[in-house]
Amino acid sequence: MSEYRDPEMVEKYLSELHKIVTRTWTIMEVCGGQTHSLVKNGLLNLMPKEINMVHGPGCPVCVTPVNLIDKAVWLAIEKGVIMCSYGDMLRVPGSKQSLLEAKAAGADVRILYSPLEAVKIAQDNPNREVVFFAVGFETTAPANALSVVHAHRMGVKNYSILASHVLVPPAMEAVMNDENAVIQAFLAAGHVCTIMGITEYYPLVEKYRVPIVVTGFEPVDLLQGILMVVKQLEKGEYRLENQYSRVVSSEGNLEAQKVINQVFEIEDREWRGIGSIPLSGYEVRKELEHYNANIKFDVNIEKVPENAECIAGLVLKGLKKPHECPQFGKKCTPQMPLGAPMVSSEGACAAYYHFSMAMEEVT
Amino acid sequence: MCLAISGKIKNIEMQYGGLVRMAKVQFGGIVKEASLEMLPSAKEGDYVLVHVGVAISLVNDDEAKSFQYLAEIGELDDLIEHT
């Protein structure tokens, strides 16, 4: 992988970018992992000032609604389940408590690397209920679905998932449909496309007349993707291109898509800070609903308004940069976050906070 | 969340009652298990991209891609002199 971090390659791409750019372009990188890499590697400061990168909604932890956090906390505390989760979710504030606070109060909350481990925990604890907080975009959906397939195949009855699954293309549409949208091109999320392929982005290119380049995560990947986008923009073109062909094929991973369709169906989803987006997420299929924690435990938690001081919705739609929030670094820090983008390692607010040197240059 | 890391398959064994192909995948000095259910054709020695314990793609060894792009913008000769 070292060639994708090679300073000389970075230098070449930067110099080419400086050579061809003639005016300001606003480009959104959709994926939080790309945001993290751009900020961490200092690329925002090295690129021509005409290139304005805005950070997209591609951080599943960031867009998981408060209500779902409240449900996870309720299951852990009131129902006494073993609540398993990816580590990023633990600090995200619910309306009263985060999962981390629930754990401190005695709930059995466990951080896992893979959802497949949760099924093993269920097997090892036949007298307890085990719930996996299945958060993620298309990249994570096959693994989360696979946990249900494993449980089903092995007859594990004490396992279910609390799904918070969101999809990238509808989120890109929501970003473009905002009346204040200023995005002129997208870097599409490389690993999402590893699973889903690239064909679902052709209609977006045509509908919004914007270049979309499927892009990877290393510095050279990102600069190459940005260069491909800027070349199109400068020529007045809009096409779908694939920078990340070493792992992204046109059709994606068909086996993974099969498992997703076996376990999930598409439904409307609530996005934290953005609101409801039609057909923008996955829920467990009706015929497998005994693996859906919402149904199994008859979860019904009242919705409460979001924290009014947090401008996460504007940040996630690329309308504000994190440091433009009055609470940034003051009332809102990774230790005491007001909203999820300050918690997740891929949240734009956390990236700006942790790499504040970069932020000062950018501002 | 969508972080995925590429590593090399060291060996493959059947688990879950002989139903699932699981690989030991080496990432630098670390070895972790990954399910190969999404990659039926993966074999020992292949490089795979792993996300939350599941291998989601083979990594094509066409690192030439970046170099090809540099060649297109007329910079490759310069780069070769430095390598």
Short mmCIF file of N, CA, C and O in Angstrom, two decimals, chain B residues 35-74:
data_model
loop_
_atom_site.label_atom_id
_atom_site.label_comp_id
_atom_site.label_asym_id
_atom_site.label_seq_id
_atom_site.Cartn_x
_atom_site.Cartn_y
_atom_site.Cartn_z
N SER B 35 -14.38 -14.02 7.59
CA SER B 35 -15.26 -14.92 6.84
C SER B 35 -15.03 -14.73 5.34
O SER B 35 -14.88 -13.60 4.86
N LEU B 36 -15.01 -15.84 4.60
CA LEU B 36 -14.84 -15.77 3.15
C LEU B 36 -16.16 -16.02 2.41
O LEU B 36 -16.18 -16.29 1.21
N GLU B 37 -17.28 -15.92 3.16
CA GLU B 37 -18.57 -16.25 2.52
C GLU B 37 -18.93 -15.33 1.35
O GLU B 37 -19.69 -15.70 0.48
N MET B 38 -18.37 -14.10 1.37
CA MET B 38 -18.67 -13.18 0.27
C MET B 38 -17.68 -13.33 -0.89
O MET B 38 -17.82 -12.66 -1.90
N LEU B 39 -16.66 -14.16 -0.68
CA LEU B 39 -15.62 -14.34 -1.71
C LEU B 39 -15.35 -15.82 -1.93
O LEU B 39 -14.30 -16.34 -1.53
N PRO B 40 -16.27 -16.53 -2.57
CA PRO B 40 -16.12 -17.98 -2.71
C PRO B 40 -14.84 -18.39 -3.44
O PRO B 40 -14.33 -19.48 -3.21
N SER B 41 -14.30 -17.49 -4.29
CA SER B 41 -13.13 -17.91 -5.07
C SER B 41 -11.80 -17.57 -4.38
O SER B 41 -10.74 -17.91 -4.90
N ALA B 42 -11.83 -16.92 -3.23
CA ALA B 42 -10.59 -16.53 -2.57
C ALA B 42 -9.79 -17.75 -2.14
O ALA B 42 -10.36 -18.75 -1.70
N LYS B 43 -8.47 -17.66 -2.29
CA LYS B 43 -7.62 -18.80 -1.92
C LYS B 43 -6.39 -18.31 -1.15
O LYS B 43 -6.13 -17.09 -1.11
N GLU B 44 -5.69 -19.26 -0.57
CA GLU B 44 -4.50 -18.90 0.20
C GLU B 44 -3.54 -18.08 -0.65
O GLU B 44 -3.34 -18.38 -1.83
N GLY B 45 -2.95 -17.04 -0.05
CA GLY B 45 -2.01 -16.20 -0.78
C GLY B 45 -2.66 -14.97 -1.41
O GLY B 45 -1.97 -14.02 -1.76
N ASP B 46 -4.00 -15.00 -1.56
CA ASP B 46 -4.68 -13.84 -2.14
C ASP B 46 -4.67 -12.67 -1.14
O ASP B 46 -4.70 -12.86 0.07
N TYR B 47 -4.67 -11.46 -1.71
CA TYR B 47 -4.88 -10.27 -0.88
C TYR B 47 -6.37 -9.94 -0.88
O TYR B 47 -7.00 -9.93 -1.94
N VAL B 48 -6.91 -9.73 0.32
CA VAL B 48 -8.34 -9.42 0.42
C VAL B 48 -8.55 -8.17 1.27
O VAL B 48 -7.74 -7.83 2.13
N LEU B 49 -9.66 -7.50 0.99
CA LEU B 49 -10.06 -6.32 1.75
C LEU B 49 -11.03 -6.79 2.83
O LEU B 49 -12.05 -7.43 2.50
N VAL B 50 -10.72 -6.52 4.10
CA VAL B 50 -11.54 -7.05 5.19
C VAL B 50 -12.22 -5.91 5.96
O VAL B 50 -11.59 -4.90 6.29
N HIS B 51 -13.52 -6.08 6.18
CA HIS B 51 -14.30 -5.08 6.92
C HIS B 51 -15.10 -5.80 8.00
O HIS B 51 -15.84 -6.73 7.70
N VAL B 52 -14.96 -5.39 9.24
CA VAL B 52 -15.62 -5.97 10.43
C VAL B 52 -15.72 -7.51 10.37
O VAL B 52 -16.77 -8.10 10.61
N GLY B 53 -14.59 -8.13 10.08
CA GLY B 53 -14.52 -9.59 10.15
C GLY B 53 -15.03 -10.32 8.92
O GLY B 53 -15.18 -11.54 8.94
N VAL B 54 -15.31 -9.58 7.85
CA VAL B 54 -15.78 -10.21 6.62
C VAL B 54 -14.92 -9.71 5.45
O VAL B 54 -14.74 -8.50 5.29
N ALA B 55 -14.40 -10.64 4.66
CA ALA B 55 -13.63 -10.25 3.47
C ALA B 55 -14.63 -9.84 2.39
O ALA B 55 -15.53 -10.61 2.05
N ILE B 56 -14.49 -8.61 1.87
CA ILE B 56 -15.51 -8.11 0.94
C ILE B 56 -15.00 -7.98 -0.50
O ILE B 56 -15.80 -7.81 -1.41
N SER B 57 -13.69 -8.07 -0.70
CA SER B 57 -13.19 -7.97 -2.08
C SER B 57 -11.78 -8.53 -2.17
O SER B 57 -11.02 -8.45 -1.22
N LEU B 58 -11.48 -9.10 -3.33
CA LEU B 58 -10.09 -9.39 -3.64
C LEU B 58 -9.45 -8.07 -4.02
O LEU B 58 -10.12 -7.19 -4.57
N VAL B 59 -8.16 -7.92 -3.71
CA VAL B 59 -7.47 -6.70 -4.11
C VAL B 59 -6.70 -7.00 -5.39
O VAL B 59 -5.77 -7.80 -5.39
N ASN B 60 -7.14 -6.40 -6.47
CA ASN B 60 -6.45 -6.61 -7.75
C ASN B 60 -5.06 -6.02 -7.67
O ASN B 60 -4.88 -4.92 -7.19
N ASP B 61 -4.15 -6.79 -8.18
CA ASP B 61 -2.77 -6.33 -8.06
C ASP B 61 -2.43 -5.38 -9.21
O ASP B 61 -1.38 -5.49 -9.83
N ASP B 62 -3.33 -4.47 -9.52
CA ASP B 62 -3.00 -3.55 -10.62
C ASP B 62 -2.61 -2.21 -10.04
O ASP B 62 -3.21 -1.18 -10.27
N GLU B 63 -1.57 -2.27 -9.23
CA GLU B 63 -1.07 -1.02 -8.67
C GLU B 63 -0.62 -0.11 -9.80
O GLU B 63 -0.38 1.07 -9.62
N ALA B 64 -0.50 -0.72 -11.00
CA ALA B 64 -0.10 0.06 -12.18
C ALA B 64 -1.09 1.18 -12.45
O ALA B 64 -0.76 2.15 -13.11
N LYS B 65 -2.32 1.02 -11.93
CA LYS B 65 -3.36 2.00 -12.23
C LYS B 65 -2.91 3.45 -11.97
O LYS B 65 -3.06 4.31 -12.82
N SER B 66 -2.36 3.67 -10.79
CA SER B 66 -1.92 5.02 -10.46
C SER B 66 -0.80 5.46 -11.37
O SER B 66 -0.74 6.59 -11.82
N PHE B 67 0.10 4.52 -11.67
CA PHE B 67 1.23 4.86 -12.51
C PHE B 67 0.77 5.18 -13.92
O PHE B 67 1.27 6.07 -14.58
N GLN B 68 -0.24 4.39 -14.37
CA GLN B 68 -0.79 4.63 -15.69
C GLN B 68 -1.35 6.05 -15.77
O GLN B 68 -1.18 6.74 -16.76
N TYR B 69 -1.99 6.47 -14.70
CA TYR B 69 -2.60 7.80 -14.70
C TYR B 69 -1.51 8.87 -14.75
O TYR B 69 -1.62 9.86 -15.45
N LEU B 70 -0.43 8.63 -14.02
CA LEU B 70 0.68 9.58 -14.05
C LEU B 70 1.27 9.66 -15.44
O LEU B 70 1.63 10.73 -15.92
N ALA B 71 1.34 8.49 -16.12
CA ALA B 71 1.88 8.48 -17.48
C ALA B 71 1.01 9.36 -18.38
O ALA B 71 1.52 10.10 -19.21
N GLU B 72 -0.31 9.27 -18.15
CA GLU B 72 -1.23 10.05 -18.97
C GLU B 72 -0.98 11.55 -18.80
O GLU B 72 -1.15 12.32 -19.73
N ILE B 73 -0.62 11.95 -17.60
CA ILE B 73 -0.40 13.38 -17.42
C ILE B 73 1.08 13.74 -17.64
O ILE B 73 1.54 14.81 -17.28
N GLY B 74 1.82 12.79 -18.20
CA GLY B 74 3.18 13.07 -18.66
C GLY B 74 4.22 13.20 -17.56
O GLY B 74 5.23 13.86 -17.71
#
